[in-house]
Amino acid sequence: MLWLLWILLALLIVIVLIVWTKITLFVDLHHVRDNDYYRVRLRAWFGLIRYTYEIPVVKVKKDSPRLLVEKKKGMGDQGKEDENSWSDYSVEDGLSMLENAKQFLEQVVGFHKIFRRFLQKVTVSDIRWHSRFGLGDAALTGVLTGAVWSAKGA
């Protein structure tokens, strides 16, 4: 009977640790011309637990309202470059995902209260935005920047 008490005590300690664990979330979004790159990194317990989710490249098809998402290559796919390395998502796919999310929200009782309590504990400690622009030639970019600043000063 003593072993059951030890198991319950260990389970209680694990639950308390999970509830009080600080989770750090990093979201990286890179947009360069027509290519987008998304990465979400999650860290807990000073980096002991790490998880990274990447969406390598997102492109919008010009001829139709569809998104192309590059699939991440595994260990055996290094030399292969074919048409199957891209996933195609349409508007209907997005609408079905929204419908599934709506059903989830309706089935979980009191979800907005749970989510509100969760967001009360969320703190944003740092937001960084890096923008780069130019005309492809350093001299032309400098002339344009000077013209903009002189127009702003007047």
Tab-separated table of N, CA and C in Angstrom:
chain	number	residue	atom	x	y	z
A	1	MET	N	0.827	-1.196	0.000
A	1	MET	CA	0.000	0.000	0.000
A	1	MET	C	0.871	1.261	0.000
A	2	LEU	N	2.069	1.145	0.535
A	2	LEU	CA	2.976	2.283	0.585
A	2	LEU	C	3.433	2.698	-0.814
A	3	TRP	N	3.602	1.739	-1.711
A	3	TRP	CA	4.019	2.047	-3.079
A	3	TRP	C	2.952	2.843	-3.819
A	4	LEU	N	1.682	2.574	-3.525
A	4	LEU	CA	0.596	3.341	-4.149
A	4	LEU	C	0.636	4.796	-3.692
A	5	LEU	N	0.943	5.020	-2.429
A	5	LEU	CA	1.069	6.380	-1.909
A	5	LEU	C	2.225	7.118	-2.587
A	6	TRP	N	3.355	6.428	-2.781
A	6	TRP	CA	4.497	7.032	-3.462
A	6	TRP	C	4.168	7.375	-4.921
A	7	ILE	N	3.450	6.512	-5.591
A	7	ILE	CA	3.059	6.775	-6.989
A	7	ILE	C	2.130	7.986	-7.060
A	8	LEU	N	1.159	8.062	-6.174
A	8	LEU	CA	0.246	9.210	-6.168
A	8	LEU	C	0.974	10.502	-5.833
A	9	LEU	N	1.918	10.441	-4.898
A	9	LEU	CA	2.711	11.616	-4.556
A	9	LEU	C	3.569	12.073	-5.742
A	10	ALA	N	4.195	11.135	-6.442
A	10	ALA	CA	4.999	11.471	-7.625
A	10	ALA	C	4.125	12.059	-8.723
A	11	LEU	N	2.939	11.505	-8.914
A	11	LEU	CA	2.012	12.030	-9.915
A	11	LEU	C	1.572	13.450	-9.553
A	12	LEU	N	1.317	13.705	-8.303
A	12	LEU	CA	0.940	15.043	-7.850
A	12	LEU	C	2.072	16.042	-8.071
A	13	ILE	N	3.300	15.631	-7.785
A	13	ILE	CA	4.458	16.512	-8.007
A	13	ILE	C	4.616	16.830	-9.490
A	14	VAL	N	4.440	15.841	-10.354
A	14	VAL	CA	4.550	16.072	-11.800
A	14	VAL	C	3.466	17.041	-12.269
A	15	ILE	N	2.260	16.888	-11.775
A	15	ILE	CA	1.162	17.787	-12.165
A	15	ILE	C	1.448	19.215	-11.703
A	16	VAL	N	1.944	19.378	-10.482
A	16	VAL	CA	2.279	20.717	-9.979
A	16	VAL	C	3.404	21.324	-10.817
A	17	LEU	N	4.409	20.524	-11.174
A	17	LEU	CA	5.494	21.028	-12.023
A	17	LEU	C	4.984	21.488	-13.385
A	18	ILE	N	4.076	20.734	-13.962
A	18	ILE	CA	3.528	21.102	-15.276
A	18	ILE	C	2.731	22.396	-15.176
A	19	VAL	N	1.960	22.556	-14.115
A	19	VAL	CA	1.137	23.756	-13.963
A	19	VAL	C	2.006	24.993	-13.775
A	20	TRP	N	3.109	24.899	-13.054
A	20	TRP	CA	3.946	26.045	-12.744
A	20	TRP	C	5.108	26.234	-13.705
A	21	THR	N	5.191	25.432	-14.769
A	21	THR	CA	6.296	25.533	-15.712
A	21	THR	C	6.152	26.776	-16.576
A	22	LYS	N	7.234	27.496	-16.728
A	22	LYS	CA	7.270	28.662	-17.606
A	22	LYS	C	7.613	28.173	-19.009
A	23	ILE	N	6.774	28.508	-19.963
A	23	ILE	CA	6.974	28.108	-21.353
A	23	ILE	C	7.354	29.351	-22.152
A	24	THR	N	8.442	29.258	-22.911
A	24	THR	CA	8.881	30.356	-23.756
A	24	THR	C	8.576	29.994	-25.198
A	25	LEU	N	7.950	30.908	-25.903
A	25	LEU	CA	7.534	30.679	-27.280
A	25	LEU	C	8.190	31.722	-28.168
A	26	PHE	N	8.887	31.276	-29.209
A	26	PHE	CA	9.500	32.150	-30.198
A	26	PHE	C	8.791	31.924	-31.526
A	27	VAL	N	8.343	32.993	-32.150
A	27	VAL	CA	7.697	32.906	-33.458
A	27	VAL	C	8.534	33.715	-34.433
A	28	ASP	N	9.051	33.063	-35.469
A	28	ASP	CA	9.855	33.723	-36.493
A	28	ASP	C	9.085	33.718	-37.803
A	29	LEU	N	8.892	34.896	-38.376
A	29	LEU	CA	8.246	35.036	-39.677
A	29	LEU	C	9.201	35.779	-40.593
A	30	HIS	N	9.525	35.200	-41.710
A	30	HIS	CA	10.410	35.844	-42.677
A	30	HIS	C	9.667	35.954	-44.003
A	31	HIS	N	9.626	37.174	-44.534
A	31	HIS	CA	8.967	37.419	-45.814
A	31	HIS	C	9.986	38.069	-46.746
A	32	VAL	N	10.354	37.362	-47.791
A	32	VAL	CA	11.293	37.878	-48.779
A	32	VAL	C	10.659	37.678	-50.150
A	33	ARG	N	10.312	38.767	-50.788
A	33	ARG	CA	9.624	38.779	-52.081
A	33	ARG	C	8.383	37.890	-52.021
A	34	ASP	N	8.336	36.804	-52.790
A	34	ASP	CA	7.147	35.953	-52.805
A	34	ASP	C	7.267	34.753	-51.865
A	35	ASN	N	8.369	34.603	-51.177
A	35	ASN	CA	8.584	33.454	-50.298
A	35	ASN	C	8.379	33.844	-48.842
A	36	ASP	N	7.660	33.015	-48.118
A	36	ASP	CA	7.459	33.200	-46.690
A	36	ASP	C	8.016	31.985	-45.964
A	37	TYR	N	8.591	32.215	-44.795
A	37	TYR	CA	9.156	31.145	-43.979
A	37	TYR	C	8.664	31.337	-42.555
A	38	TYR	N	8.097	30.300	-41.969
A	38	TYR	CA	7.551	30.383	-40.625
A	38	TYR	C	8.224	29.341	-39.731
A	39	ARG	N	8.537	29.738	-38.496
A	39	ARG	CA	9.105	28.802	-37.524
A	39	ARG	C	8.575	29.163	-36.139
A	40	VAL	N	8.106	28.157	-35.418
A	40	VAL	CA	7.622	28.319	-34.050
A	40	VAL	C	8.483	27.422	-33.161
A	41	ARG	N	9.126	28.036	-32.165
A	41	ARG	CA	9.976	27.280	-31.232
A	41	ARG	C	9.390	27.396	-29.833
A	42	LEU	N	9.328	26.279	-29.127
A	42	LEU	CA	8.797	26.213	-27.785
A	42	LEU	C	9.893	25.701	-26.861
A	43	ARG	N	10.076	26.350	-25.710
A	43	ARG	CA	11.098	25.947	-24.739
A	43	ARG	C	10.509	25.907	-23.346
A	44	ALA	N	10.912	24.911	-22.576
A	44	ALA	CA	10.494	24.815	-21.181
A	44	ALA	C	11.651	24.238	-20.374
A	45	TRP	N	11.646	24.523	-19.086
A	45	TRP	CA	12.651	24.025	-18.152
A	45	TRP	C	14.054	24.362	-18.622
A	46	PHE	N	14.294	25.643	-18.908
A	46	PHE	CA	15.602	26.186	-19.278
A	46	PHE	C	16.205	25.475	-20.491
A	47	GLY	N	15.370	25.122	-21.451
A	47	GLY	CA	15.843	24.493	-22.678
A	47	GLY	C	15.951	22.989	-22.602
A	48	LEU	N	15.580	22.390	-21.488
A	48	LEU	CA	15.622	20.937	-21.371
A	48	LEU	C	14.580	20.299	-22.282
A	49	ILE	N	13.436	20.949	-22.379
A	49	ILE	CA	12.384	20.495	-23.297
A	49	ILE	C	12.295	21.518	-24.408
A	50	ARG	N	12.507	21.072	-25.648
A	50	ARG	CA	12.456	21.958	-26.819
A	50	ARG	C	11.633	21.302	-27.909
A	51	TYR	N	10.886	22.148	-28.638
A	51	TYR	CA	10.135	21.667	-29.793
A	51	TYR	C	10.151	22.773	-30.838
A	52	THR	N	10.414	22.401	-32.077
A	52	THR	CA	10.435	23.358	-33.179
A	52	THR	C	9.514	22.859	-34.282
A	53	TYR	N	8.666	23.756	-34.758
A	53	TYR	CA	7.783	23.439	-35.879
A	53	TYR	C	8.093	24.430	-36.995
A	54	GLU	N	8.408	23.914	-38.175
A	54	GLU	CA	8.794	24.771	-39.295
A	54	GLU	C	7.885	24.537	-40.495
A	55	ILE	N	7.543	25.629	-41.161
A	55	ILE	CA	6.908	25.588	-42.469
A	55	ILE	C	7.904	26.260	-43.397
A	56	PRO	N	8.648	25.485	-44.195
A	56	PRO	CA	9.796	26.046	-44.912
A	56	PRO	C	9.458	27.202	-45.844
A	57	VAL	N	8.627	27.018	-46.839
A	57	VAL	CA	8.339	28.072	-47.813
A	57	VAL	C	6.855	28.037	-48.142
A	58	VAL	N	6.231	29.211	-48.147
A	58	VAL	CA	4.832	29.334	-48.533
A	58	VAL	C	4.780	30.242	-49.746
A	59	LYS	N	4.167	29.767	-50.829
A	59	LYS	CA	4.016	30.574	-52.037
A	59	LYS	C	2.546	30.638	-52.416
A	60	VAL	N	2.151	31.757	-52.970
A	60	VAL	CA	0.792	31.925	-53.469
A	60	VAL	C	0.826	31.697	-54.965
A	61	LYS	N	-0.062	30.808	-55.450
A	61	LYS	CA	-0.119	30.561	-56.885
A	61	LYS	C	-0.748	31.771	-57.570
A	62	LYS	N	-0.151	32.183	-58.656
A	62	LYS	CA	-0.634	33.376	-59.371
A	62	LYS	C	-1.936	33.119	-60.124
A	63	ASP	N	-2.087	31.923	-60.672
A	63	ASP	CA	-3.228	31.651	-61.546
A	63	ASP	C	-4.475	31.184	-60.795
A	64	SER	N	-4.358	30.779	-59.533
A	64	SER	CA	-5.523	30.325	-58.783
A	64	SER	C	-5.362	30.682	-57.313
A	65	PRO	N	-6.477	30.736	-56.573
A	65	PRO	CA	-6.378	31.089	-55.150
A	65	PRO	C	-5.947	29.891	-54.298
A	66	ARG	N	-4.731	29.437	-54.467
A	66	ARG	CA	-4.203	28.286	-53.737
A	66	ARG	C	-2.846	28.637	-53.144
A	67	LEU	N	-2.503	27.961	-52.069
A	67	LEU	CA	-1.199	28.115	-51.433
A	67	LEU	C	-0.359	26.876	-51.684
A	68	LEU	N	0.912	27.086	-51.972
A	68	LEU	CA	1.859	25.991	-52.089
A	68	LEU	C	2.773	26.032	-50.869
A	69	VAL	N	2.880	24.916	-50.171
A	69	VAL	CA	3.732	24.822	-48.992
A	69	VAL	C	4.757	23.738	-49.255
A	70	GLU	N	6.029	24.100	-49.090
A	70	GLU	CA	7.097	23.139	-49.320
A	70	GLU	C	7.138	22.145	-48.166
A	71	LYS	N	7.192	20.863	-48.501
A	71	LYS	CA	7.281	19.827	-47.478
A	71	LYS	C	8.712	19.735	-46.988
A	72	LYS	N	8.855	19.480	-45.705
A	72	LYS	CA	10.183	19.319	-45.132
A	72	LYS	C	10.737	17.963	-45.534
A	73	LYS	N	11.995	17.964	-45.969
A	73	LYS	CA	12.608	16.729	-46.428
A	73	LYS	C	13.175	15.957	-45.259
A	74	GLY	N	13.037	14.633	-45.332
A	74	GLY	CA	13.580	13.763	-44.293
A	74	GLY	C	14.996	13.348	-44.621
A	75	MET	N	15.504	12.393	-43.874
A	75	MET	CA	16.884	11.946	-44.031
A	75	MET	C	17.122	11.297	-45.394
A	76	GLY	N	16.181	10.509	-45.898
A	76	GLY	CA	16.385	9.803	-47.159
A	76	GLY	C	16.029	10.621	-48.383
A	77	ASP	N	15.494	11.815	-48.216
A	77	ASP	CA	15.018	12.623	-49.341
A	77	ASP	C	16.008	13.686	-49.775
A	78	GLN	N	17.276	13.581	-49.424
A	78	GLN	CA	18.224	14.661	-49.666
A	78	GLN	C	18.421	14.946	-51.153
A	79	GLY	N	18.582	13.941	-51.960
A	79	GLY	CA	18.880	14.175	-53.366
A	79	GLY	C	17.659	14.282	-54.250
A	80	LYS	N	16.490	14.022	-53.719
A	80	LYS	CA	15.280	13.988	-54.538
A	80	LYS	C	14.653	15.376	-54.612
A	81	GLU	N	14.383	15.827	-55.796
A	81	GLU	CA	13.678	17.096	-56.010
A	81	GLU	C	12.587	16.815	-57.037
A	82	ASP	N	11.367	16.727	-56.602
A	82	ASP	CA	10.279	16.432	-57.518
A	82	ASP	C	9.064	17.284	-57.187
A	83	GLU	N	8.007	17.054	-57.936
A	83	GLU	CA	6.791	17.844	-57.776
A	83	GLU	C	6.056	17.507	-56.481
A	84	ASN	N	6.312	16.327	-55.921
A	84	ASN	CA	5.625	15.914	-54.698
A	84	ASN	C	6.203	16.558	-53.442
A	85	SER	N	7.206	17.422	-53.574
A	85	SER	CA	7.774	18.076	-52.403
A	85	SER	C	6.980	19.332	-52.028
A	86	TRP	N	5.863	19.586	-52.692
A	86	TRP	CA	5.012	20.738	-52.402
A	86	TRP	C	3.610	20.252	-52.059
A	87	SER	N	2.995	20.838	-51.028
A	87	SER	CA	1.601	20.562	-50.683
A	87	SER	C	0.755	21.720	-51.181
A	88	ASP	N	-0.416	21.407	-51.673
A	88	ASP	CA	-1.300	22.396	-52.263
A	88	ASP	C	-2.527	22.561	-51.373
A	89	TYR	N	-2.831	23.803	-50.937
A	89	TYR	CA	-3.985	24.080	-50.091
A	89	TYR	C	-4.900	25.074	-50.793
A	90	SER	N	-6.190	24.772	-50.782
A	90	SER	CA	-7.155	25.642	-51.448
A	90	SER	C	-7.999	26.373	-50.405
A	91	VAL	N	-8.903	27.207	-50.889
A	91	VAL	CA	-9.819	27.942	-50.019
A	91	VAL	C	-10.748	26.965	-49.291
A	92	GLU	N	-11.153	25.899	-49.978
A	92	GLU	CA	-12.027	24.906	-49.358
A	92	GLU	C	-11.338	24.223	-48.178
A	93	ASP	N	-10.029	23.966	-48.313
A	93	ASP	CA	-9.269	23.376	-47.206
A	93	ASP	C	-9.272	24.319	-45.999
A	94	GLY	N	-9.081	25.600	-46.238
A	94	GLY	CA	-9.096	26.576	-45.147
A	94	GLY	C	-10.461	26.664	-44.487
A	95	LEU	N	-11.524	26.625	-45.297
A	95	LEU	CA	-12.872	26.681	-44.734
A	95	LEU	C	-13.183	25.437	-43.915
A	96	SER	N	-12.713	24.273	-44.351
A	96	SER	CA	-12.962	23.052	-43.570
A	96	SER	C	-12.191	23.088	-42.249
A	97	MET	N	-10.968	23.668	-42.251
A	97	MET	CA	-10.235	23.809	-40.992
A	97	MET	C	-10.954	24.762	-40.046
A	98	LEU	N	-11.525	25.851	-40.577
A	98	LEU	CA	-12.291	26.778	-39.744
A	98	LEU	C	-13.545	26.117	-39.178
A	99	GLU	N	-14.189	25.285	-39.982
A	99	GLU	CA	-15.379	24.569	-39.518
A	99	GLU	C	-15.014	23.589	-38.399
A	100	ASN	N	-13.884	22.900	-38.538
A	100	ASN	CA	-13.428	21.992	-37.479
A	100	ASN	C	-13.116	22.752	-36.203
A	101	ALA	N	-12.496	23.926	-36.330
A	101	ALA	CA	-12.195	24.744	-35.151
A	101	ALA	C	-13.483	25.220	-34.488
A	102	LYS	N	-14.480	25.568	-35.288
A	102	LYS	CA	-15.764	26.006	-34.738
A	102	LYS	C	-16.434	24.876	-33.967
A	103	GLN	N	-16.394	23.660	-34.521
A	103	GLN	CA	-16.974	22.508	-33.822
A	103	GLN	C	-16.241	22.254	-32.506
A	104	PHE	N	-14.920	22.396	-32.514
A	104	PHE	CA	-14.146	22.209	-31.287
A	104	PHE	C	-14.558	23.214	-30.227
A	105	LEU	N	-14.697	24.487	-30.622
A	105	LEU	CA	-15.076	25.529	-29.669
A	105	LEU	C	-16.469	25.309	-29.109
A	106	GLU	N	-17.382	24.755	-29.925
A	106	GLU	CA	-18.734	24.492	-29.449
A	106	GLU	C	-18.782	23.295	-28.508
A	107	GLN	N	-17.890	22.317	-28.713
A	107	GLN	CA	-17.918	21.098	-27.898
A	107	GLN	C	-17.249	21.283	-26.544
A	108	VAL	N	-16.257	22.156	-26.438
A	108	VAL	CA	-15.581	22.377	-25.165
A	108	VAL	C	-16.388	23.402	-24.371
A	109	VAL	N	-16.931	22.954	-23.254
A	109	VAL	CA	-17.790	23.814	-22.443
A	109	VAL	C	-16.923	24.832	-21.702
A	110	GLY	N	-17.273	26.107	-21.810
A	110	GLY	CA	-16.562	27.161	-21.105
A	110	GLY	C	-15.172	27.435	-21.660
A	111	PHE	N	-14.974	27.208	-22.958
A	111	PHE	CA	-13.645	27.384	-23.542
A	111	PHE	C	-13.173	28.822	-23.423
A	112	HIS	N	-14.076	29.790	-23.601
A	112	HIS	CA	-13.651	31.192	-23.537
A	112	HIS	C	-13.168	31.558	-22.136
A	113	LYS	N	-13.768	30.978	-21.090
A	113	LYS	CA	-13.305	31.249	-19.729
A	113	LYS	C	-11.925	30.620	-19.498
A	114	ILE	N	-11.750	29.410	-19.977
A	114	ILE	CA	-10.455	28.735	-19.835
A	114	ILE	C	-9.379	29.516	-20.568
A	115	PHE	N	-9.685	29.939	-21.782
A	115	PHE	CA	-8.721	30.656	-22.599
A	115	PHE	C	-8.411	32.028	-21.996
A	116	ARG	N	-9.415	32.696	-21.431
A	116	ARG	CA	-9.201	33.993	-20.794
A	116	ARG	C	-8.289	33.852	-19.578
A	117	ARG	N	-8.491	32.809	-18.762
A	117	ARG	CA	-7.614	32.573	-17.610
A	117	ARG	C	-6.195	32.275	-18.061
A	118	PHE	N	-6.070	31.545	-19.168
A	118	PHE	CA	-4.749	31.246	-19.703
A	118	PHE	C	-4.054	32.524	-20.170
A	119	LEU	N	-4.769	33.386	-20.879
A	119	LEU	CA	-4.169	34.615	-21.400
A	119	LEU	C	-3.804	35.603	-20.294
A	120	GLN	N	-4.412	35.499	-19.126
A	120	GLN	CA	-4.036	36.364	-18.016
A	120	GLN	C	-2.624	36.070	-17.540
A	121	LYS	N	-2.157	34.866	-17.761
A	121	LYS	CA	-0.818	34.478	-17.332
A	121	LYS	C	0.237	34.688	-18.417
A	122	VAL	N	-0.177	35.071	-19.615
A	122	VAL	CA	0.745	35.264	-20.726
A	122	VAL	C	1.342	36.660	-20.649
A	123	THR	N	2.658	36.756	-20.790
A	123	THR	CA	3.325	38.049	-20.857
A	123	THR	C	4.182	38.084	-22.118
A	124	VAL	N	4.162	39.218	-22.787
A	124	VAL	CA	5.001	39.424	-23.956
A	124	VAL	C	6.190	40.252	-23.486
A	125	SER	N	7.367	39.660	-23.571
A	125	SER	CA	8.533	40.360	-23.036
A	125	SER	C	9.326	41.092	-24.108
A	126	ASP	N	9.220	40.672	-25.349
A	126	ASP	CA	10.048	41.295	-26.377
A	126	ASP	C	9.409	41.096	-27.742
A	127	ILE	N	9.313	42.175	-28.489
A	127	ILE	CA	8.861	42.109	-29.880
A	127	ILE	C	9.911	42.817	-30.717
A	128	ARG	N	10.383	42.148	-31.740
A	128	ARG	CA	11.384	42.743	-32.628
A	128	ARG	C	10.870	42.715	-34.059
A	129	TRP	N	11.155	43.795	-34.763
A	129	TRP	CA	10.772	43.898	-36.162
A	129	TRP	C	11.988	44.395	-36.921
A	130	HIS	N	12.435	43.626	-37.881
A	130	HIS	CA	13.566	44.016	-38.709
A	130	HIS	C	13.070	44.155	-40.142
A	131	SER	N	13.217	45.333	-40.700
A	131	SER	CA	12.831	45.569	-42.086
A	131	SER	C	14.051	46.026	-42.872
A	132	ARG	N	14.157	45.511	-44.058
A	132	ARG	CA	15.217	45.960	-44.958
A	132	ARG	C	14.570	46.321	-46.282
A	133	PHE	N	15.027	47.420	-46.836
A	133	PHE	CA	14.518	47.813	-48.140
A	133	PHE	C	15.650	48.446	-48.921
A	134	GLY	N	15.465	48.488	-50.195
A	134	GLY	CA	16.474	49.106	-51.044
A	134	GLY	C	16.075	48.985	-52.503
A	135	LEU	N	16.853	49.635	-53.334
A	135	LEU	CA	16.580	49.619	-54.765
A	135	LEU	C	17.526	48.696	-55.527
A	136	GLY	N	18.388	48.009	-54.822
A	136	GLY	CA	19.343	47.129	-55.468
A	136	GLY	C	20.682	47.796	-55.709
A	137	ASP	N	20.725	49.118	-55.607
A	137	ASP	CA	21.964	49.870	-55.780
A	137	ASP	C	22.100	50.797	-54.573
A	138	ALA	N	23.255	50.760	-53.917
A	138	ALA	CA	23.437	51.532	-52.692
A	138	ALA	C	23.320	53.030	-52.946
A	139	ALA	N	23.832	53.508	-54.057
A	139	ALA	CA	23.786	54.943	-54.341
A	139	ALA	C	22.353	55.420	-54.558
A	140	LEU	N	21.573	54.665	-55.327
A	140	LEU	CA	20.179	55.050	-55.558
A	140	LEU	C	19.369	54.992	-54.271
A	141	THR	N	19.616	53.985	-53.435
A	141	THR	CA	18.916	53.888	-52.161
A	141	THR	C	19.248	55.090	-51.280
A	142	GLY	N	20.516	55.516	-51.251
A	142	GLY	CA	20.913	56.683	-50.469
A	142	GLY	C	20.262	57.958	-50.967
A	143	VAL	N	20.182	58.133	-52.272
A	143	VAL	CA	19.539	59.323	-52.853
A	143	VAL	C	18.054	59.343	-52.497
A	144	LEU	N	17.377	58.198	-52.630
A	144	LEU	CA	15.954	58.136	-52.306
A	144	LEU	C	15.721	58.391	-50.817
A	145	THR	N	16.549	57.818	-49.958
A	145	THR	CA	16.407	58.038	-48.515
A	145	THR	C	16.606	59.511	-48.180
A	146	GLY	N	17.592	60.158	-48.779
A	146	GLY	CA	17.809	61.581	-48.551
A	146	GLY	C	16.638	62.418	-49.019
A	147	ALA	N	16.068	62.062	-50.155
A	147	ALA	CA	14.909	62.806	-50.661
A	147	ALA	C	13.713	62.656	-49.724
A	148	VAL	N	13.505	61.457	-49.205
A	148	VAL	CA	12.377	61.227	-48.288
A	148	VAL	C	12.580	62.008	-47.003
A	149	TRP	N	13.809	62.003	-46.450
A	149	TRP	CA	14.058	62.718	-45.221
A	149	TRP	C	13.977	64.231	-45.417
A	150	SER	N	14.396	64.729	-46.554
A	150	SER	CA	14.290	66.172	-46.793
A	150	SER	C	12.835	66.581	-46.982
A	151	ALA	N	12.026	65.730	-47.610
A	151	ALA	CA	10.614	66.031	-47.749
A	151	ALA	C	9.922	65.959	-46.398
A	152	LYS	N	10.334	65.063	-45.547
A	152	LYS	CA	9.759	64.931	-44.208
A	152	LYS	C	10.092	66.143	-43.343
A	153	GLY	N	11.292	66.691	-43.503
A	153	GLY	CA	11.728	67.831	-42.691
A	153	GLY	C	11.058	69.132	-43.093
A	154	ALA	N	10.569	69.215	-44.299
A	154	ALA	CA	9.987	70.480	-44.779
A	154	ALA	C	8.562	70.672	-44.322
